[in-house]
Coordinates of N, CA and C in Angstrom, one line a residue:
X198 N 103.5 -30.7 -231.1 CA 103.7 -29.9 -229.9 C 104.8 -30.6 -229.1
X199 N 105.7 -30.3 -229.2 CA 107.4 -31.0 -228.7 C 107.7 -30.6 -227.4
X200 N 106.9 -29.1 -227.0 CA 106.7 -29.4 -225.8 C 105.7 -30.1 -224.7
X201 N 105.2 -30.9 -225.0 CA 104.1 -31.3 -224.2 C 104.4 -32.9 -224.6
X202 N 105.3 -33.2 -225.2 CA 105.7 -34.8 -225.4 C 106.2 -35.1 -224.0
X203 N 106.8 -35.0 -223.3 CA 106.8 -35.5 -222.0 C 105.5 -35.6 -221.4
X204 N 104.5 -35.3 -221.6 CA 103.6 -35.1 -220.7 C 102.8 -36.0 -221.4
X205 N 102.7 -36.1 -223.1 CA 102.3 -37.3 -223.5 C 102.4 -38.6 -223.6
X206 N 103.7 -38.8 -223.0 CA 104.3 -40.1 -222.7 C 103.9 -40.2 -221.3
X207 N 103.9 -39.7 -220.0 CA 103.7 -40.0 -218.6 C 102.1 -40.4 -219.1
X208 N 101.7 -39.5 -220.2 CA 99.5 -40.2 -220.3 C 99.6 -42.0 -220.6
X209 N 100.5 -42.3 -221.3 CA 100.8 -43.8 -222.3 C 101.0 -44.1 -221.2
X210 N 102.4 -44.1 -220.2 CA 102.7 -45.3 -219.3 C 101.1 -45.1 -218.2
X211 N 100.7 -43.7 -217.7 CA 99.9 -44.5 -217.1 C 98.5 -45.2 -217.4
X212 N 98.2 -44.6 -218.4 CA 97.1 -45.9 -219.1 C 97.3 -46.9 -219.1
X213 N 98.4 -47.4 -219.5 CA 99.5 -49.0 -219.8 C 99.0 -49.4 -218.6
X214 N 99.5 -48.4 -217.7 CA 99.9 -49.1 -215.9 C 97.9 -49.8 -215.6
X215 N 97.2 -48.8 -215.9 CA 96.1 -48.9 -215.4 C 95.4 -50.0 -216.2
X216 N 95.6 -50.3 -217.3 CA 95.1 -51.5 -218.3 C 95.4 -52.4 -217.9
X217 N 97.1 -52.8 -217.0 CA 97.2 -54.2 -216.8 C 97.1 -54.5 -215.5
X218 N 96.7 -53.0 -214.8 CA 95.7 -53.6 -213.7 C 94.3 -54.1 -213.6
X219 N 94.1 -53.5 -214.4 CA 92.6 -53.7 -214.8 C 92.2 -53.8 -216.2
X220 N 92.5 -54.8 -216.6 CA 92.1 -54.5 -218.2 C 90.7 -53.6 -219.3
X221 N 89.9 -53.8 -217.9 CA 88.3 -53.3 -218.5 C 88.1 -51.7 -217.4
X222 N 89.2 -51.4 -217.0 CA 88.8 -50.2 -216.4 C 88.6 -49.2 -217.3
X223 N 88.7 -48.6 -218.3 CA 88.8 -47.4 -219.0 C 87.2 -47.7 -219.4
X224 N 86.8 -48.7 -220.0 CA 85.6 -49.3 -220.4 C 84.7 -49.2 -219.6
X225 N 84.7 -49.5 -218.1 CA 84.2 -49.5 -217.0 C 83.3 -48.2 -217.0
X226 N 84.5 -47.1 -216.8 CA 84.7 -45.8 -216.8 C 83.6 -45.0 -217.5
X227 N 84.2 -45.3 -218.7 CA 83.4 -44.6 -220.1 C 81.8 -45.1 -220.1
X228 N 81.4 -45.8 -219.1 CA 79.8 -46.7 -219.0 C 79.1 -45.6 -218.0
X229 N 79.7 -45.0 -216.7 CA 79.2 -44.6 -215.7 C 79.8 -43.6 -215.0
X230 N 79.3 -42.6 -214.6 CA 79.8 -41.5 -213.6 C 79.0 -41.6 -212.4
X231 N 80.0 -42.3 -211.3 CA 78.8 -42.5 -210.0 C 79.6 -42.2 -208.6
X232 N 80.3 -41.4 -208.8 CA 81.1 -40.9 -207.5 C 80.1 -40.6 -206.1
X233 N 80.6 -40.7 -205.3 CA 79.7 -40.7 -204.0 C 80.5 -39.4 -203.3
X234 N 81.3 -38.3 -203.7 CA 82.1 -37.6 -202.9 C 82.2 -36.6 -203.9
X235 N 81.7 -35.4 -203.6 CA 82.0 -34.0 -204.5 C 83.4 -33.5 -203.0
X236 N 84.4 -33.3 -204.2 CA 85.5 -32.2 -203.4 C 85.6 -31.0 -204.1
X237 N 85.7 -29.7 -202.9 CA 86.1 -28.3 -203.1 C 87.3 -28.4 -202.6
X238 N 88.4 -27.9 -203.3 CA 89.3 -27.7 -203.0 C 90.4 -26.7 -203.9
X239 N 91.7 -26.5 -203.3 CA 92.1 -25.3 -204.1 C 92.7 -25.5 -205.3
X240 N 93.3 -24.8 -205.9 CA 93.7 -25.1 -207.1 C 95.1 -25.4 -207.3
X241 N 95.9 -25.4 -206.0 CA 97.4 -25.4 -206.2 C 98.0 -26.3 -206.2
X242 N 99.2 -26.6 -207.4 CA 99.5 -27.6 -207.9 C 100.0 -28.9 -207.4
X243 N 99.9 -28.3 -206.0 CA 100.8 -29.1 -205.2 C 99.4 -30.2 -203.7
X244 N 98.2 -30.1 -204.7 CA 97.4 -30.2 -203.7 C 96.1 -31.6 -205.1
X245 N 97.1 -32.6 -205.0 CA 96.0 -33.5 -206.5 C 95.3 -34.2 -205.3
X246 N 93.7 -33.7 -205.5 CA 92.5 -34.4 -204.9 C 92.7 -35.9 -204.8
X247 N 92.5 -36.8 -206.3 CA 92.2 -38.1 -206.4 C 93.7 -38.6 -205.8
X248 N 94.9 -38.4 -205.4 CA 96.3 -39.2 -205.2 C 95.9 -38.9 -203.3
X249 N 95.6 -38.5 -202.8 CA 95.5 -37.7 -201.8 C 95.2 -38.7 -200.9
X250 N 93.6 -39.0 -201.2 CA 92.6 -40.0 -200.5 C 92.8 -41.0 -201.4
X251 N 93.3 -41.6 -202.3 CA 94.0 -43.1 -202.7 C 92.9 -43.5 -203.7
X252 N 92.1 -42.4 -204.3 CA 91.4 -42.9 -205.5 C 91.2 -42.5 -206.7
X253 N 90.7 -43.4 -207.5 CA 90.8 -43.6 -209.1 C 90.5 -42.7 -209.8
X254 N 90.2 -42.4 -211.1 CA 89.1 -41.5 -211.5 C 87.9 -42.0 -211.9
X255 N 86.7 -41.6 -211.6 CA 85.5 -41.8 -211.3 C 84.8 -41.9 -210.2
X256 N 86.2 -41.5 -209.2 CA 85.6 -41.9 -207.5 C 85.6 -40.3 -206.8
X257 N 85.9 -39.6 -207.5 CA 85.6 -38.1 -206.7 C 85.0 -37.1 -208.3
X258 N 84.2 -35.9 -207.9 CA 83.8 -35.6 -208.5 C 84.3 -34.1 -207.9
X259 N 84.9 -33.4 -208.7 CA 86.2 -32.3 -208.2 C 86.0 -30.9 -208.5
X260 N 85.9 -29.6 -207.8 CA 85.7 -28.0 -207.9 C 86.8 -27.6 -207.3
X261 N 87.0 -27.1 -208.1 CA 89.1 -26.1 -207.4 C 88.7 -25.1 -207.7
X262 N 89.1 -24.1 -206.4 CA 89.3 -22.6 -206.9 C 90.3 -21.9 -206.4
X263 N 90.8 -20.4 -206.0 CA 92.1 -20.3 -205.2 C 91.5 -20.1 -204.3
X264 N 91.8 -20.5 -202.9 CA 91.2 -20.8 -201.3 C 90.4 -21.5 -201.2
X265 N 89.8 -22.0 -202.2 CA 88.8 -23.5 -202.1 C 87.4 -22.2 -200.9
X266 N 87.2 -21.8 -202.2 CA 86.0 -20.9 -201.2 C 84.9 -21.0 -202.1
X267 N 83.6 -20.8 -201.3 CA 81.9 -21.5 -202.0 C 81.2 -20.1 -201.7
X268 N 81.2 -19.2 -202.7 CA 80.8 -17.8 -202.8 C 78.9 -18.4 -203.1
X269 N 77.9 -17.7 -203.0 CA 76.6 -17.5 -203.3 C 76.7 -16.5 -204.8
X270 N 77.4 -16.4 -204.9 CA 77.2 -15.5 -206.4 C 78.3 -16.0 -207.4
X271 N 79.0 -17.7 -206.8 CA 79.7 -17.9 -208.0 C 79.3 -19.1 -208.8
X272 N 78.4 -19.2 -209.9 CA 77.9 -20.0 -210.7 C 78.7 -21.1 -211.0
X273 N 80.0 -21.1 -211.4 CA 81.2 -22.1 -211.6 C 80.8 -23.2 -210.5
X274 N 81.0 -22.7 -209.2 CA 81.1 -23.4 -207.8 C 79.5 -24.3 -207.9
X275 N 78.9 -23.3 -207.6 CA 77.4 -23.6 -207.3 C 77.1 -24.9 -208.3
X276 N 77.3 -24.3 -209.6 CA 76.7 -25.4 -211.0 C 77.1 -27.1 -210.7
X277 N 78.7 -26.4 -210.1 CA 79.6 -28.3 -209.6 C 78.4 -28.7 -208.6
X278 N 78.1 -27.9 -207.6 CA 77.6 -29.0 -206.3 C 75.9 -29.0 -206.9
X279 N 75.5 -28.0 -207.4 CA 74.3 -28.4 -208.3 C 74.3 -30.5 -209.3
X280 N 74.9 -29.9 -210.2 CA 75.4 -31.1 -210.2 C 75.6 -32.4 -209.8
X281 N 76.3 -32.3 -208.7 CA 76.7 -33.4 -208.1 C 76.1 -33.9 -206.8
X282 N 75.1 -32.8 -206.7 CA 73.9 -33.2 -205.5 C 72.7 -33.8 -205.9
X283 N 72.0 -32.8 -207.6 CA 70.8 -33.3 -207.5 C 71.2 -34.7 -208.9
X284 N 72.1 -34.2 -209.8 CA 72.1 -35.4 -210.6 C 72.9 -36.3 -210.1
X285 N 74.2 -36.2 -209.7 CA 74.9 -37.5 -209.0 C 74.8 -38.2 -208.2
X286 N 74.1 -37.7 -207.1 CA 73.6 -38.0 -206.1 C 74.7 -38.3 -204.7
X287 N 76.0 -37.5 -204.9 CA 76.8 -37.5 -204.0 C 76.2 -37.7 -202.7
X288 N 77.1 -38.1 -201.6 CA 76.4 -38.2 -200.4 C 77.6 -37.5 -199.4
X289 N 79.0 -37.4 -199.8 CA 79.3 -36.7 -199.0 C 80.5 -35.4 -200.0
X290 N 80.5 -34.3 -199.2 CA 81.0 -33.3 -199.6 C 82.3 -32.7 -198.9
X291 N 83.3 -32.9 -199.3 CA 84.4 -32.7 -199.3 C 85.1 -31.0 -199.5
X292 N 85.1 -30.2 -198.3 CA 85.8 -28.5 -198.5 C 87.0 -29.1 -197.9
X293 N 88.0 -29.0 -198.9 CA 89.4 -29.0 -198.4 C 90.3 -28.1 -198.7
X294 N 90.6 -27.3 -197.6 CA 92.0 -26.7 -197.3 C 93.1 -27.3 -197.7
X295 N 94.3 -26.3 -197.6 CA 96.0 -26.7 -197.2 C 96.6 -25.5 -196.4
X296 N 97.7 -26.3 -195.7 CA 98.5 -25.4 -195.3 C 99.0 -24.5 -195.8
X297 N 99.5 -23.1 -195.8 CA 100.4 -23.0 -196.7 C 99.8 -21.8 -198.0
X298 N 98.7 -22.2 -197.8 CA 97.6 -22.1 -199.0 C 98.4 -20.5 -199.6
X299 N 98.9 -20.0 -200.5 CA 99.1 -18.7 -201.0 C 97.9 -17.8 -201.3
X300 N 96.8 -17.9 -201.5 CA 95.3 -17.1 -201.3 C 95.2 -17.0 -200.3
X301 N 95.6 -17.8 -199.1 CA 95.1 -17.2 -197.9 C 95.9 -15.9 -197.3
X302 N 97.2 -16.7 -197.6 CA 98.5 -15.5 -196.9 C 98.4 -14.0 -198.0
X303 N 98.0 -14.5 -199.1 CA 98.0 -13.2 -199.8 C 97.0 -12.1 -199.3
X304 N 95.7 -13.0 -199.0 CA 94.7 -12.6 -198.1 C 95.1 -11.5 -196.9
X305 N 95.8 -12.3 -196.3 CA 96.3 -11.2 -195.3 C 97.2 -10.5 -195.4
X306 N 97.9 -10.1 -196.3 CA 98.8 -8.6 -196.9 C 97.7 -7.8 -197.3
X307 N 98.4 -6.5 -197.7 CA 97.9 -5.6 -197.9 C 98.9 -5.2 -199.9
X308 N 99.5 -6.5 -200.2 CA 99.9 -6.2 -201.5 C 99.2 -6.6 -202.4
X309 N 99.3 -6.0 -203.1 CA 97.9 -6.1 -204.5 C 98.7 -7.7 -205.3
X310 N 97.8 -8.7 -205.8 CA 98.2 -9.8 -206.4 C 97.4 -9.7 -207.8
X311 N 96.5 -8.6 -208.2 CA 96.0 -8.4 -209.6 C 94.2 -9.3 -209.4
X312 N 93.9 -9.3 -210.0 CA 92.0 -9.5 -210.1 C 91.8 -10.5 -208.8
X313 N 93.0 -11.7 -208.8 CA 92.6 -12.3 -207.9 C 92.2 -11.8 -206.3
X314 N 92.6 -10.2 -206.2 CA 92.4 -9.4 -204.9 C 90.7 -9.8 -204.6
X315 N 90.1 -9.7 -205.9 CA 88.7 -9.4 -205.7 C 88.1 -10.8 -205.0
X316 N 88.9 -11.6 -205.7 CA 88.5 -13.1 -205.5 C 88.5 -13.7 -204.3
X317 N 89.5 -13.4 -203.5 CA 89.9 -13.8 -201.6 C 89.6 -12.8 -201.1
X318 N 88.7 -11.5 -201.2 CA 87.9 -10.4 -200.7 C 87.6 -11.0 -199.4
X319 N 86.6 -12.3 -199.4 CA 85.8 -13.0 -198.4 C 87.0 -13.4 -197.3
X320 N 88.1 -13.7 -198.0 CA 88.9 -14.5 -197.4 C 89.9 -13.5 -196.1
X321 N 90.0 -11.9 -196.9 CA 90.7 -11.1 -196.4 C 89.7 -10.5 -195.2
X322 N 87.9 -11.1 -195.3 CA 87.4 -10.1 -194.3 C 87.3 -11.3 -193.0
X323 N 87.5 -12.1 -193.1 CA 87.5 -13.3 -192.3 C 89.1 -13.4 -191.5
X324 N 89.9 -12.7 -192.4 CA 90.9 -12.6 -191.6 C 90.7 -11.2 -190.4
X325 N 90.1 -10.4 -190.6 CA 90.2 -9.2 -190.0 C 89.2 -9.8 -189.1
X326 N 88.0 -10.8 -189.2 CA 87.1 -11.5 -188.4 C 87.9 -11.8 -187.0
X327 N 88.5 -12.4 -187.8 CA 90.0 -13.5 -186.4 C 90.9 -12.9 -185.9
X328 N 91.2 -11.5 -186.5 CA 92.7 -10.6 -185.9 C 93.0 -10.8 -185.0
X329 N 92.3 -10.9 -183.8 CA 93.0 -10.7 -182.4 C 93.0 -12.2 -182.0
X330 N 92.6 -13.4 -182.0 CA 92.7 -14.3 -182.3 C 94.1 -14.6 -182.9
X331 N 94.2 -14.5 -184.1 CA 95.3 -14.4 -185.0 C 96.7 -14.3 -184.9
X332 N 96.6 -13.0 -183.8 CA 97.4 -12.0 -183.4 C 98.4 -12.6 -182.5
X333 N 97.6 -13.5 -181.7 CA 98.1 -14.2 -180.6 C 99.2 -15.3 -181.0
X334 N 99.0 -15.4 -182.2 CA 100.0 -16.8 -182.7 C 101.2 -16.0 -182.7
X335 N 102.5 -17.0 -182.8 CA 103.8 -16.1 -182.4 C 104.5 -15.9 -183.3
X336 N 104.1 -16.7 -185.1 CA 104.7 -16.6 -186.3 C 103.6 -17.0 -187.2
X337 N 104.1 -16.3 -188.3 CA 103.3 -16.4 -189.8 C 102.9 -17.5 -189.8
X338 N 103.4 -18.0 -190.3 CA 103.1 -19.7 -190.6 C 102.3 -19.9 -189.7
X339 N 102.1 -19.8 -188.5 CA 101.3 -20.3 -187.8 C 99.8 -19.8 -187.9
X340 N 99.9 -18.1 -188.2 CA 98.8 -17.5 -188.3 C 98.0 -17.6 -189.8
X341 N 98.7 -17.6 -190.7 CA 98.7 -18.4 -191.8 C 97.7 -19.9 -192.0
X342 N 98.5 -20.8 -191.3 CA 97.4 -22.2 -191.3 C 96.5 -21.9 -190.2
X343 N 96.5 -21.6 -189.6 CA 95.3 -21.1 -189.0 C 94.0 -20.5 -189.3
X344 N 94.2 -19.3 -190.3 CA 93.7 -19.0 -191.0 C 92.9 -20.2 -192.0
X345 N 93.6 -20.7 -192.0 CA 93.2 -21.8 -193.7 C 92.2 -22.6 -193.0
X346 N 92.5 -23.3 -191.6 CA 91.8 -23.9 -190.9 C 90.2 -23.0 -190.9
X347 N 90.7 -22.2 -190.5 CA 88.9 -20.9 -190.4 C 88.4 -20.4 -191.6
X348 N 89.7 -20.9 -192.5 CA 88.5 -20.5 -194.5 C 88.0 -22.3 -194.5
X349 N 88.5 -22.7 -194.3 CA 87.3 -24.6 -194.1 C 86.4 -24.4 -193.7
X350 N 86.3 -23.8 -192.2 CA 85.2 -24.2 -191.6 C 84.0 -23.1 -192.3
X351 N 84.6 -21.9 -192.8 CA 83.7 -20.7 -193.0 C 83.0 -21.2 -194.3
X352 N 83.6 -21.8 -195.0 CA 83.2 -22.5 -196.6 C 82.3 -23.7 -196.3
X353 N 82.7 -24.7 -195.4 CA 81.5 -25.4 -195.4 C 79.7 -24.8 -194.8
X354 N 80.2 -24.1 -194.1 CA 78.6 -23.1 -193.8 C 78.5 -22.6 -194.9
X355 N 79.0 -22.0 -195.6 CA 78.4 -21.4 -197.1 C 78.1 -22.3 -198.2
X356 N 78.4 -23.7 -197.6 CA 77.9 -24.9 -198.4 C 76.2 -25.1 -198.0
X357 N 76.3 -25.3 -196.6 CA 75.3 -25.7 -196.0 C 73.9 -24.8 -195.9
X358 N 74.4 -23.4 -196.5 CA 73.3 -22.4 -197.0 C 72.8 -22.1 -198.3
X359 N 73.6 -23.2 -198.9 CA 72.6 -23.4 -200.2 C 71.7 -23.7 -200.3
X360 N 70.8 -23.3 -201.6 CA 69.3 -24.0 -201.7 C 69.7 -25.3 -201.8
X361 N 70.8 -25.7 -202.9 CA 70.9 -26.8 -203.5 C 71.3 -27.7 -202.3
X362 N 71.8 -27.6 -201.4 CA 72.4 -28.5 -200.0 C 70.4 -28.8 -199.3
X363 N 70.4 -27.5 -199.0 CA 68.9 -27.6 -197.8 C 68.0 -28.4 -198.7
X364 N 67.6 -28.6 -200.1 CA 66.5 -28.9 -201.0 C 67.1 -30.4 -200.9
X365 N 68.5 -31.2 -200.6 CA 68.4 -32.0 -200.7 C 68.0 -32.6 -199.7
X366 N 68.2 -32.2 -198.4 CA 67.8 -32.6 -197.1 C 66.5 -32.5 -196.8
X367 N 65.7 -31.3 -197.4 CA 64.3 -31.8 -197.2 C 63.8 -32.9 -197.9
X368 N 64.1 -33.2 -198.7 CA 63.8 -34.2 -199.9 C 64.4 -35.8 -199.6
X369 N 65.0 -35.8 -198.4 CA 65.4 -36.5 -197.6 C 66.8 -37.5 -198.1
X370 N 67.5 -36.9 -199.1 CA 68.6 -37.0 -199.5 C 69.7 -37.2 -198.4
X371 N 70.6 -38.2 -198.1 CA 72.0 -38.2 -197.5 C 72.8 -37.7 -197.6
X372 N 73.1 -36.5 -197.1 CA 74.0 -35.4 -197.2 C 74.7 -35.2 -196.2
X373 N 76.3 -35.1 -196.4 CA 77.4 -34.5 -195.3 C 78.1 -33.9 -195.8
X374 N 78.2 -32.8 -195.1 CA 79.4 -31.6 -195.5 C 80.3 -31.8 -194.6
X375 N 81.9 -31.9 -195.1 CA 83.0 -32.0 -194.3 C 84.2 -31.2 -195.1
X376 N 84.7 -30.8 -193.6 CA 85.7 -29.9 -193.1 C 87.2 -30.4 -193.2
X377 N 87.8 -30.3 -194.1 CA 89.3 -31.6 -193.8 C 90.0 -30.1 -194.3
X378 N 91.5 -30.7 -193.5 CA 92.7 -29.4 -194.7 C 93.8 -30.5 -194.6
X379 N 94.6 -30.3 -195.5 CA 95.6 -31.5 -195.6 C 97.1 -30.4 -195.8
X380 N 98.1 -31.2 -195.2 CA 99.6 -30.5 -194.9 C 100.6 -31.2 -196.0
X381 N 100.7 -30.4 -196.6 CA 101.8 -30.4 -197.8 C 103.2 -30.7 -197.3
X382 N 103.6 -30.5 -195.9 CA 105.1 -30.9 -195.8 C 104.5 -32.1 -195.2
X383 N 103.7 -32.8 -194.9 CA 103.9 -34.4 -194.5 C 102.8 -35.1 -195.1
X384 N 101.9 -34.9 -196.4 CA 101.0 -35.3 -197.1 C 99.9 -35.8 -196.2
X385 N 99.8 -35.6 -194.8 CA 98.3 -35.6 -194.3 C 97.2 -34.7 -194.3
X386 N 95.9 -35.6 -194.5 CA 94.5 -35.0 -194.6 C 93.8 -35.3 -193.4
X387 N 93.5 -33.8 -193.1 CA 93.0 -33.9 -191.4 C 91.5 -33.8 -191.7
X388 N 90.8 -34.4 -190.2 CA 89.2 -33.8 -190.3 C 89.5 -32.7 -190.0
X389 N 88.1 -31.6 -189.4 CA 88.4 -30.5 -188.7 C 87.8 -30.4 -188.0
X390 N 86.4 -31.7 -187.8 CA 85.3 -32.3 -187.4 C 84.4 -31.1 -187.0
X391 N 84.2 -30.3 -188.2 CA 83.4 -29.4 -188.0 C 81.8 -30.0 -189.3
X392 N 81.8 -31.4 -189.3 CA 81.1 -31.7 -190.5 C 79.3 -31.6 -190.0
X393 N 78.6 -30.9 -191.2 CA 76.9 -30.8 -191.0 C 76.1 -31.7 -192.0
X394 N 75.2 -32.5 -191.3 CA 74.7 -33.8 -191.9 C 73.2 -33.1 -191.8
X395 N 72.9 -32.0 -191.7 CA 71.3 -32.0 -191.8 C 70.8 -30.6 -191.5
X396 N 69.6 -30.1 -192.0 CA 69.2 -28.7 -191.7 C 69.5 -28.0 -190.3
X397 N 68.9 -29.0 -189.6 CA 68.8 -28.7 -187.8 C 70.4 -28.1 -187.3
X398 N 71.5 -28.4 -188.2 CA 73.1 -28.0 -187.8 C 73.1 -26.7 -188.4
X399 N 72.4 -26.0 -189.0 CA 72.5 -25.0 -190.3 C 71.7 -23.8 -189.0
X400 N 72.5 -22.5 -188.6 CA 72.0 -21.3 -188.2 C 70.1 -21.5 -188.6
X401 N 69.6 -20.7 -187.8 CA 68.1 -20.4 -187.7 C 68.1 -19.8 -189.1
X402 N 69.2 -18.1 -189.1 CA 68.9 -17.5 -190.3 C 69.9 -17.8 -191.8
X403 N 70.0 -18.7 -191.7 CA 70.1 -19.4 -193.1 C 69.5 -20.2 -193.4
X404 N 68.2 -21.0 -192.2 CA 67.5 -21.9 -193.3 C 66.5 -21.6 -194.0
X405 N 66.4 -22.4 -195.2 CA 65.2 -22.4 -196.3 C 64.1 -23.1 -196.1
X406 N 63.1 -23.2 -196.1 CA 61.6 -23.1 -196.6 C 61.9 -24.5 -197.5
X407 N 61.6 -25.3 -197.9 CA 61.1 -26.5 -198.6 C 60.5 -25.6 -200.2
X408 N 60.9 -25.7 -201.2 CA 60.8 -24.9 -202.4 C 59.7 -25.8 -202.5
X409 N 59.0 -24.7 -203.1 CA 57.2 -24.7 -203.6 C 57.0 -23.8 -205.0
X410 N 56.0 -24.6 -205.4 CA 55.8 -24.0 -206.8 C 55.2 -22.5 -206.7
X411 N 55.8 -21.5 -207.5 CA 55.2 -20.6 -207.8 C 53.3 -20.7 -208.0
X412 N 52.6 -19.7 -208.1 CA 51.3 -19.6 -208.6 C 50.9 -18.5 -209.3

């Protein structure tokens, strides 16, 4: 495969790099999966989770999709924080935005981008949520990250109404959902300090009941 030989050589030097910083890291690695941080975030190329926040691999446990959105009907999504809540035992949870985001701005046209339309559906009614809001900004870009800023916050409440989120907090699990978006023209990661640490932060009508056995 002659094309992918560059990409096989950047694998060599950085293993090399990583061996003679650590000689027993890979080893280490291959022993344990114990990340304390599940991240949602999007899928665009220009947006690597683990380089971001300054850590290794094994220290985040990672879900990308386009707009880093947490649908109730999407298994992919769900199965990650399934996962990484009841067997990992993450303690905090990571929805991160970007500027910029192309799912979002696609979101708000009215041009067709092919299946993905169906996909930022949520994203395009949340825009129409904020219009007048929106409206008020004085350029794209601006209404644009803004937007991205209100698919964070709207995705971690759709975190926070999961069974899998609420079952861990009754069960008295350490759990925090957080809100960050990070800016691709100056590589910062912001809070949005919109973060929920417990049932009592979660709407009246999205909380759950403490799951009980059928009879």
């Amino acid at each position: 495969m002659p094309e992918l030989h560059q990409l096989f050589e950047n694998n060599a030097q950085w293993a090399k790099s990583i061996k003679e910083e650590d000689p027993e890291f890979f080893e280490k690695l291959a022993k344990q999966q114990e990340p304390e941080y599940l991240w949602i975030g999007c899928s665009d190329a220009r947006v690597p989770a683990n380089e971001i926040v300054g850590m290794l691999p094994g220290d985040l446990f990672v879900h990308r999709n386009v707009g880093n959105v947490v649908l109730h009907t999407d298994l992919n999504c769900l199965s990650s924080v399934q996962y990484a809540v009841d067997v990992l035992k993450v303690k905090h949870i990571l929805v991160t935005g970007h500027y910029g985001c192309g799912g979002v701005k696609a979101a708000m046209s009215d041009k067709q981008v092919g299946i993905t339309d169906a996909w930022i559906r949520t994203i395009r009614d949340l825009y129409f949520k904020h219009y007048d809001e929106l409206s008020l900004l004085p350029t794209e870009e601006e209404r644009v990250d803004r937007l991205c800023e209100l698919n964070v916050i709207e995705q971690v409440g759709n975190v926070s109404h999961t069974a899998i989120v609420q079952n861990a907090w009754h069960r008295g699990q350490k759990l925090s959902i957080y809100g960050c978006i990070y800016g691709i023209k100056d590589g910062l990661w912001k809070n949005l300090d919109v973060t929920i640490k417990g049932i009592d932060q979660v709407p009246q009508q999205y909380r759950l009941q403490p799951l009980t056995p059928l009879r």
